[in-house]
Tab-separated table of C-alpha atoms and ligand atoms in Angstrom:
chain	number	residue	atom	x	y	z
H	1132	UNK	CA	127.462	139.552	92.737
H	1133	UNK	CA	125.824	141.227	95.733
H	1134	UNK	CA	126.803	139.887	99.150
H	1135	UNK	CA	123.418	138.296	99.833
H	1136	UNK	CA	123.390	136.460	96.547
H	1137	UNK	CA	126.963	135.275	97.111
H	1138	UNK	CA	125.819	133.901	100.433
H	1139	UNK	CA	122.871	132.175	98.764
H	1140	UNK	CA	125.068	130.678	96.071
H	1141	UNK	CA	127.537	129.430	98.654
H	1142	UNK	CA	124.782	127.900	100.726
H	1143	UNK	CA	123.376	126.182	97.651
H	1144	UNK	CA	126.817	124.994	96.632
H	1145	UNK	CA	127.447	123.639	100.095
H	1146	UNK	CA	124.136	121.822	99.996
H	1147	UNK	CA	124.794	119.955	96.792
H	1148	UNK	CA	128.513	119.492	96.585
H	1149	UNK	CA	131.508	118.643	98.652
H	1150	UNK	CA	131.640	121.102	101.520
H	1151	UNK	CA	135.393	121.412	101.213
H	1152	UNK	CA	134.993	122.580	97.626
H	1153	UNK	CA	132.214	125.015	98.465
H	1154	UNK	CA	134.211	126.415	101.360
H	1155	UNK	CA	137.265	127.050	99.204
H	1156	UNK	CA	135.219	128.661	96.455
H	1157	UNK	CA	133.461	130.886	98.948
H	1158	UNK	CA	136.607	131.740	100.859
H	1159	UNK	CA	135.098	130.982	104.245
H	1160	UNK	CA	136.902	129.675	107.277
H	1161	UNK	CA	135.410	126.282	107.702
H	1162	UNK	CA	135.913	123.309	109.912
H	1163	UNK	CA	138.288	121.957	107.291
H	1164	UNK	CA	140.806	124.732	107.878
H	1165	UNK	CA	140.741	124.028	111.573
H	1166	UNK	CA	140.540	120.290	111.372
H	1167	UNK	CA	143.792	119.724	109.594
H	1168	UNK	CA	145.742	121.585	112.231
H	1169	UNK	CA	145.953	118.512	114.414
H	1170	UNK	CA	149.745	118.221	114.321
H	1171	UNK	CA	151.993	116.149	112.071
H	1172	UNK	CA	150.691	112.832	113.302
H	1173	UNK	CA	147.121	113.790	112.500
H	1174	UNK	CA	148.147	115.069	109.089
H	1175	UNK	CA	149.898	111.766	108.392
H	1176	UNK	CA	146.782	109.887	109.509
H	1177	UNK	CA	148.510	108.532	112.619
H	1178	UNK	CA	147.028	108.523	116.067
H	1179	UNK	CA	148.618	110.755	118.685
H	1180	UNK	CA	147.487	109.389	122.051
H	1181	UNK	CA	148.937	112.462	123.774
H	1182	UNK	CA	147.087	115.016	121.653
H	1183	UNK	CA	144.985	117.435	123.683
H	1184	UNK	CA	141.260	116.734	123.863
H	1185	UNK	CA	139.563	119.318	121.664
H	1186	UNK	CA	136.757	121.436	123.087
H	1187	UNK	CA	134.000	123.280	121.294
H	1188	UNK	CA	133.277	120.393	118.932
H	1189	UNK	CA	129.772	119.593	117.740
H	1190	UNK	CA	128.791	115.936	117.675
H	1191	UNK	CA	125.506	114.925	116.046
H	1192	UNK	CA	123.750	111.797	117.285
H	1193	UNK	CA	121.610	109.940	114.755
H	1194	UNK	CA	119.877	106.974	116.401
H	1195	UNK	CA	117.915	104.294	114.564
H	1196	UNK	CA	114.750	105.752	116.027
H	1197	UNK	CA	114.285	108.860	118.178
H	1198	UNK	CA	111.215	107.789	120.138
H	1199	UNK	CA	112.736	104.520	121.341
H	1200	UNK	CA	113.570	104.669	125.078
H	1201	UNK	CA	116.772	102.705	124.446
H	1202	UNK	CA	118.094	105.565	122.316
H	1203	UNK	CA	116.699	108.204	124.659
H	1204	UNK	CA	118.977	106.750	127.365
H	1205	UNK	CA	121.909	106.183	125.005
H	1206	UNK	CA	121.811	109.689	123.578
H	1207	UNK	CA	121.394	111.243	127.016
H	1208	UNK	CA	124.637	109.469	127.987
H	1209	UNK	CA	126.233	110.986	124.888
H	1210	UNK	CA	124.945	114.453	125.740
H	1211	UNK	CA	126.261	114.309	129.309
H	1212	UNK	CA	129.714	113.205	128.179
H	1213	UNK	CA	129.914	115.946	125.552
H	1214	UNK	CA	128.870	118.617	128.045
H	1215	UNK	CA	131.539	117.379	130.440
H	1216	UNK	CA	134.126	117.518	127.642
H	1217	UNK	CA	133.191	121.087	126.692
H	1218	UNK	CA	131.625	120.111	123.376
H	1219	UNK	CA	128.141	120.388	121.913
H	1220	UNK	CA	125.544	117.680	121.384
H	1221	UNK	CA	122.725	117.577	118.896
H	1222	UNK	CA	120.328	114.818	117.925
H	1223	UNK	CA	118.423	114.179	114.719
H	1224	UNK	CA	116.722	111.002	113.545
H	1225	UNK	CA	113.655	109.228	112.220
H	1226	UNK	CA	110.732	108.079	114.357
H	1227	UNK	CA	110.488	104.719	112.598
H	1228	UNK	CA	113.168	102.001	112.717
H	1229	UNK	CA	112.491	101.193	109.057
H	1230	UNK	CA	113.021	104.662	107.590
H	1231	UNK	CA	116.400	104.123	105.933
H	1232	UNK	CA	115.969	106.946	103.451
H	1233	UNK	CA	115.137	109.232	106.373
H	1234	UNK	CA	118.415	108.238	107.994
H	1235	UNK	CA	120.294	109.034	104.770
H	1236	UNK	CA	118.755	112.533	104.740
H	1237	UNK	CA	119.758	113.067	108.359
H	1238	UNK	CA	123.363	112.099	107.606
H	1239	UNK	CA	123.336	114.653	104.778
H	1240	UNK	CA	121.834	117.276	107.072
H	1241	UNK	CA	124.585	116.773	109.646
H	1242	UNK	CA	127.200	116.958	106.893
H	1243	UNK	CA	125.728	120.204	105.588
H	1244	UNK	CA	125.721	121.580	109.109
H	1245	UNK	CA	129.441	120.766	109.264
H	1246	UNK	CA	129.378	118.943	112.565
H	1247	UNK	CA	132.790	117.725	113.690
H	1248	UNK	CA	131.633	114.162	114.226
H	1249	UNK	CA	128.499	112.072	114.066
H	1250	UNK	CA	127.417	108.996	116.012
H	1251	UNK	CA	125.051	106.865	113.964
H	1252	UNK	CA	123.079	103.706	114.740
H	1253	UNK	CA	122.510	102.243	111.281
H	1254	UNK	CA	119.141	100.793	110.317
H	1255	UNK	CA	120.787	99.013	107.392
H	1256	UNK	CA	124.410	97.999	106.768
H	1257	UNK	CA	124.806	99.496	103.291
H	1258	UNK	CA	122.158	102.150	102.774
H	1259	UNK	CA	124.012	104.938	104.564
H	1260	UNK	CA	127.411	104.251	103.023
H	1261	UNK	CA	127.468	106.879	100.283
H	1262	UNK	CA	126.260	109.577	102.662
H	1263	UNK	CA	128.678	108.548	105.419
H	1264	UNK	CA	131.609	108.461	103.012
H	1265	UNK	CA	130.663	111.944	101.852
H	1266	UNK	CA	130.732	113.042	105.495
H	1267	UNK	CA	134.193	111.528	105.990
H	1268	UNK	CA	135.429	113.200	102.785
H	1269	UNK	CA	134.410	116.430	104.471
H	1270	UNK	CA	136.620	115.497	107.431
H	1271	UNK	CA	133.711	114.652	109.680
H	1272	UNK	CA	134.516	111.731	111.988
H	1273	UNK	CA	131.952	108.967	111.815
H	1274	UNK	CA	131.294	106.639	114.732
H	1275	UNK	CA	128.605	104.028	114.515
H	1276	UNK	CA	127.120	102.922	117.814
H	1277	UNK	CA	124.690	100.107	118.636
H	1278	UNK	CA	124.238	99.077	114.968
H	1279	UNK	CA	127.072	99.187	112.464
H	1280	UNK	CA	127.413	100.031	108.789
H	1281	UNK	CA	130.154	98.546	106.585
H	1282	UNK	CA	133.645	98.975	108.002
H	1283	UNK	CA	134.816	101.364	105.271
H	1284	UNK	CA	131.826	103.664	105.814
H	1285	UNK	CA	132.815	104.790	109.320
H	1286	UNK	CA	135.923	105.376	111.452
H	1287	UNK	CA	134.940	103.166	114.380
H	1288	UNK	CA	132.008	101.167	115.756
H	1289	UNK	CA	131.045	101.231	119.436
H	1290	UNK	CA	129.214	98.050	120.360
H	1291	UNK	CA	127.195	97.455	123.540
H	1292	UNK	CA	129.074	94.145	123.985
H	1293	UNK	CA	130.753	91.568	121.800
H	1294	UNK	CA	128.183	90.581	119.156
H	1295	UNK	CA	129.236	86.963	119.496
H	1296	UNK	CA	128.730	87.025	123.267
H	1297	UNK	CA	125.308	88.585	122.921
H	1298	UNK	CA	124.103	86.093	120.320
H	1299	UNK	CA	125.413	82.991	122.057
H	1300	UNK	CA	124.367	83.961	125.582
H	1301	UNK	CA	120.781	84.647	124.537
H	1302	UNK	CA	120.521	81.074	123.229
H	1303	UNK	CA	122.172	79.765	126.405
H	1304	UNK	CA	119.718	81.668	128.595
H	1305	UNK	CA	116.689	80.329	126.736
H	1306	UNK	CA	118.015	76.766	126.428
H	1307	UNK	CA	118.356	76.508	130.212
H	1308	UNK	CA	114.842	77.804	130.715
H	1309	UNK	CA	113.285	75.243	128.339
H	1310	UNK	CA	115.470	72.314	129.465
H	1311	UNK	CA	117.210	72.122	126.094
H	1312	UNK	CA	114.069	70.896	124.353
H	1313	UNK	CA	111.392	72.208	121.995
H	1314	UNK	CA	110.544	74.741	119.322
H	1315	UNK	CA	111.804	78.273	119.619
H	1316	UNK	CA	111.397	81.484	117.622
H	1317	UNK	CA	113.142	84.825	117.369
H	1318	UNK	CA	111.273	88.124	117.436
H	1319	UNK	CA	113.634	90.672	115.913
H	1320	UNK	CA	113.416	94.363	115.029
H	1321	UNK	CA	113.763	95.531	111.400
H	1322	UNK	CA	114.699	92.947	108.804
H	1323	UNK	CA	117.737	95.006	107.725
H	1324	UNK	CA	119.065	95.897	111.205
H	1325	UNK	CA	122.803	95.170	111.220
H	1326	UNK	CA	123.054	94.563	114.959
H	1327	UNK	CA	120.092	92.209	115.259
H	1328	UNK	CA	121.117	90.251	112.141
H	1329	UNK	CA	124.668	89.816	113.424
H	1330	UNK	CA	123.393	88.535	116.772
H	1331	UNK	CA	120.933	86.192	115.040
H	1332	UNK	CA	123.763	84.708	112.959
H	1333	UNK	CA	125.630	83.930	116.192
H	1334	UNK	CA	122.443	82.468	117.704
H	1335	UNK	CA	122.101	80.140	114.714
H	1336	UNK	CA	125.718	79.163	115.017
H	1337	UNK	CA	125.362	78.491	118.744
H	1338	UNK	CA	122.348	76.263	118.010
H	1339	UNK	CA	124.585	74.012	115.896
H	1340	UNK	CA	126.218	72.699	119.072
H	1341	UNK	CA	125.013	69.092	119.671
H	1342	UNK	CA	123.797	70.063	123.126
H	1343	UNK	CA	120.938	71.888	121.415
H	1344	UNK	CA	119.975	68.954	119.160
H	1345	UNK	CA	116.450	68.849	120.605
H	1346	UNK	CA	115.837	72.557	120.057
H	1347	UNK	CA	114.379	73.676	116.748
H	1348	UNK	CA	114.335	77.294	115.570
H	1349	UNK	CA	111.024	77.487	113.684
H	1350	UNK	CA	110.813	81.159	112.733
H	1351	UNK	CA	112.432	84.579	112.771
H	1352	UNK	CA	109.732	87.258	112.934
H	1353	UNK	CA	110.178	91.028	112.617
H	1354	UNK	CA	108.374	93.565	114.794
H	1355	UNK	CA	110.308	96.563	113.410
H	1356	UNK	CA	110.907	98.023	116.884
H	1357	UNK	CA	107.247	98.990	116.869
H	1358	UNK	CA	105.296	97.998	119.995
H	1359	UNK	CA	102.081	97.109	118.198
H	1360	UNK	CA	103.724	95.168	115.384
H	1361	UNK	CA	105.905	93.284	117.879
H	1362	UNK	CA	102.838	92.402	119.968
H	1363	UNK	CA	101.004	91.121	116.892
H	1364	UNK	CA	104.025	89.166	115.688
H	1365	UNK	CA	104.205	87.412	119.075
H	1366	UNK	CA	100.536	86.532	118.851
H	1367	UNK	CA	101.107	85.253	115.296
H	1368	UNK	CA	104.071	83.119	116.364
H	1369	UNK	CA	101.958	81.319	118.942
H	1370	UNK	CA	99.071	80.821	116.569
H	1371	UNK	CA	101.347	79.387	113.888
H	1372	UNK	CA	103.426	77.307	116.306
H	1373	UNK	CA	101.215	76.150	119.171
H	1374	UNK	CA	104.040	73.981	120.545
H	1375	UNK	CA	106.420	76.880	120.849
H	1376	UNK	CA	108.478	76.656	124.036
H	1377	UNK	CA	110.453	79.850	123.901
H	1378	UNK	CA	111.127	83.198	122.227
H	1379	UNK	CA	114.322	85.228	122.000
H	1380	UNK	CA	113.776	88.914	121.300
H	1381	UNK	CA	117.063	90.798	120.850
H	1382	UNK	CA	115.362	94.195	120.926
H	1383	UNK	CA	114.137	96.247	123.867
H	1384	UNK	CA	110.919	97.141	122.047
H	1385	UNK	CA	110.299	93.554	120.929
H	1386	UNK	CA	110.928	91.848	124.270
H	1387	UNK	CA	108.687	94.311	126.108
H	1388	UNK	CA	105.809	93.811	123.654
H	1389	UNK	CA	106.249	90.024	123.706
H	1390	UNK	CA	106.218	90.050	127.533
H	1391	UNK	CA	103.087	92.152	127.480
H	1392	UNK	CA	101.362	89.674	125.163
H	1393	UNK	CA	102.502	86.574	127.072
H	1394	UNK	CA	101.617	87.975	130.491
H	1395	UNK	CA	97.996	88.471	129.420
H	1396	UNK	CA	97.693	85.055	127.782
H	1397	UNK	CA	97.472	81.403	128.715
H	1398	UNK	CA	101.145	81.083	127.776
H	1399	UNK	CA	102.340	83.164	130.728
H	1400	UNK	CA	105.231	81.372	132.438
H	1401	UNK	CA	104.883	78.430	130.021
H	1402	UNK	CA	106.374	79.944	126.906
H	1403	UNK	CA	109.727	81.311	128.007
H	1404	UNK	CA	110.997	84.668	126.850
H	1405	UNK	CA	114.488	86.125	126.903
H	1406	UNK	CA	116.572	88.556	124.893
H	1407	UNK	CA	117.690	92.150	125.317
H	1408	UNK	CA	115.540	94.420	127.451
H	1409	UNK	CA	115.854	97.260	129.927
H	1410	UNK	CA	115.316	96.420	133.607
H	1411	UNK	CA	112.778	99.250	133.916
H	1412	UNK	CA	110.674	97.886	131.016
H	1413	UNK	CA	110.912	94.289	132.154
H	1414	UNK	CA	110.693	94.567	135.951
H	1415	UNK	CA	106.976	93.920	136.144
H	1416	UNK	CA	107.183	90.896	133.860
H	1417	UNK	CA	109.963	89.384	135.956
H	1418	UNK	CA	107.932	90.002	139.106
H	1419	UNK	CA	104.719	88.522	137.672
H	1420	UNK	CA	106.442	85.356	136.476
H	1421	UNK	CA	106.340	85.975	132.708
H	1422	UNK	CA	110.117	86.336	132.329
H	1423	UNK	CA	112.945	84.564	134.187
H	1424	UNK	CA	116.081	86.189	132.843
H	1425	UNK	CA	117.218	88.530	130.058
H	1426	UNK	CA	120.228	90.771	129.453
H	1427	UNK	CA	121.541	94.155	128.288
H	1428	UNK	CA	124.338	96.651	128.723
H	1429	UNK	CA	123.457	100.094	130.072
H	1430	UNK	CA	122.504	102.159	126.980
H	1431	UNK	CA	123.632	105.419	128.660
H	1432	UNK	CA	127.144	103.978	128.877
H	1433	UNK	CA	126.993	103.053	125.198
H	1434	UNK	CA	126.060	106.640	124.294
H	1435	UNK	CA	128.769	107.985	126.576
H	1436	UNK	CA	131.403	105.785	124.954
H	1437	UNK	CA	130.197	106.782	121.472
H	1438	UNK	CA	130.582	110.466	122.399
H	1439	UNK	CA	134.020	109.958	123.924
H	1440	UNK	CA	135.117	107.967	120.857
H	1441	UNK	CA	133.903	110.756	118.565
H	1442	UNK	CA	135.862	113.350	120.534
H	1443	UNK	CA	139.000	111.137	120.636
H	1444	UNK	CA	138.790	110.734	116.840
H	1445	UNK	CA	138.265	114.467	116.301
H	1446	UNK	CA	141.188	115.222	118.615
H	1447	UNK	CA	143.511	112.882	116.687
H	1448	UNK	CA	144.057	110.617	119.713
H	1449	UNK	CA	142.811	107.665	117.675
H	1450	UNK	CA	142.130	107.066	113.994
H	1451	UNK	CA	140.039	103.916	114.343
H	1452	UNK	CA	142.799	101.381	113.710
H	1453	UNK	CA	143.024	98.108	115.579
H	1454	UNK	CA	145.306	98.296	118.613
H	1455	UNK	CA	144.943	102.034	119.281
H	1456	UNK	CA	144.085	102.881	122.869
H	1457	UNK	CA	142.322	105.901	124.334
H	1458	UNK	CA	141.076	107.151	127.660
H	1459	UNK	CA	137.331	107.492	128.018
H	1460	UNK	CA	137.114	109.537	131.228
H	1461	UNK	CA	135.748	107.613	134.210
H	1462	UNK	CA	134.983	104.685	131.927
H	1463	UNK	CA	138.704	103.885	131.750
H	1464	UNK	CA	140.827	102.955	128.754
H	1465	UNK	CA	139.577	101.228	125.636
H	1466	UNK	CA	141.517	99.487	122.917
H	1467	UNK	CA	140.185	99.386	119.392
H	1468	UNK	CA	139.655	95.831	118.204
H	1469	UNK	CA	139.496	94.146	114.821
H	1470	UNK	CA	137.621	96.092	112.121
H	1471	UNK	CA	137.594	99.234	114.264
H	1472	UNK	CA	135.203	97.765	116.833
H	1473	UNK	CA	135.180	99.108	120.398
H	1474	UNK	CA	133.219	96.960	122.802
H	1475	UNK	CA	131.655	98.405	125.944
H	1476	UNK	CA	132.042	95.184	127.931
H	1477	UNK	CA	129.932	92.280	129.100
H	1478	UNK	CA	126.157	92.661	129.300
H	1479	UNK	CA	124.379	92.204	132.636
H	1480	UNK	CA	121.948	89.305	133.060
H	1481	UNK	CA	118.860	90.412	134.978
H	1482	UNK	CA	116.584	88.158	137.017
H	1483	UNK	CA	114.280	88.356	140.050
H	1484	UNK	CA	117.267	88.461	142.385
H	1485	UNK	CA	119.089	91.476	140.965
H	1486	UNK	CA	116.602	93.471	138.872
H	1487	UNK	CA	115.813	95.970	141.631
H	1488	UNK	CA	119.441	97.064	141.723
H	1489	UNK	CA	119.114	98.620	138.267
H	1490	UNK	CA	117.357	101.746	137.139
H	1491	UNK	CA	117.489	102.210	133.356
S	600	RAM	C1	116.262	98.169	120.356
S	600	RAM	C2	117.024	98.544	119.109
S	600	RAM	C3	118.503	98.628	119.350
S	600	RAM	C4	118.989	97.424	120.123
S	600	RAM	C5	118.259	97.306	121.417
S	600	RAM	C6	118.739	96.113	122.225
S	600	RAM	O1	116.056	99.297	121.151
S	600	RAM	O2	116.761	97.608	118.128
S	600	RAM	O3	119.154	98.716	118.119
S	600	RAM	O4	120.347	97.505	120.384
S	600	RAM	O5	116.881	97.161	121.117
């Protein structure tokens, strides 16, 4: 076989089969040769907290949606951390938050490109599993951030806060604003989104407390992290439920669109709105009396922690097991919790008093 056709065959083989297999058959020096040289602990699948931080790694970020400002900030945080650590950042991803098959293709692309690690925000808990497992078989470390997949389809999950905290506190915020009385609705993102669905389950559980006996959740609507759809869903909620007293929107795109609708309607200040939003998106709605209080953790910090987790995994400092601890630069030390979850911390609650102190 001529050299060029060997190269073509190898490329084709790598595209359709296990990269490790293709690499062996083609005799190339691949990531796999390098990756297993992480010392005896790494070879035995044990974490070595004292292992040196590797440089020159490539970490691919795959957000739920590339044109969502939340992920623009998150991924920027990831890029900055990787640059500081002497590694490379790349980003791929779909423009719609409901393009699960697009996300699968992007996972496969990153695998074919033999990145060292990928940070993925999953649009759906199960859809990416086969592709992510294939990546891990090829010794690529998989971190989910923001929105998880199933636990066996990644090495670790970096969450913006405890899911339970986020779900329960959103109900608490709204309940106070409506005096613990009346109909409420939820305006979510995509119907399959792991993060939103987990938070909603905790919201429903929180609502079981007798102190909320006079609050009734009448509907969960889905705006798919699309501004126009979220705006229309808000309008629809108020048409269908004219007695609605409050809305929780656990998505930055949803809460912004709902605030925009409410602020231009007769419901402004009457129908309360809370959830997860960025201070920069929500500032004007807090100032004009549409929104009292909402919350979020800084997405740039989430991206930074995802990047640092990916590098710690690739360096063999952690494997993703509960109880392992690692240093995340200026962010301090983090300990991996149950099911491989790493939580960034507590979200910040924003209101008229503090919103001007934040710029993200
Ligand atoms: C949207 C996305 C993201 C979520 C934030 C709060 O940008 O749905 O997944 O974490 O909101």
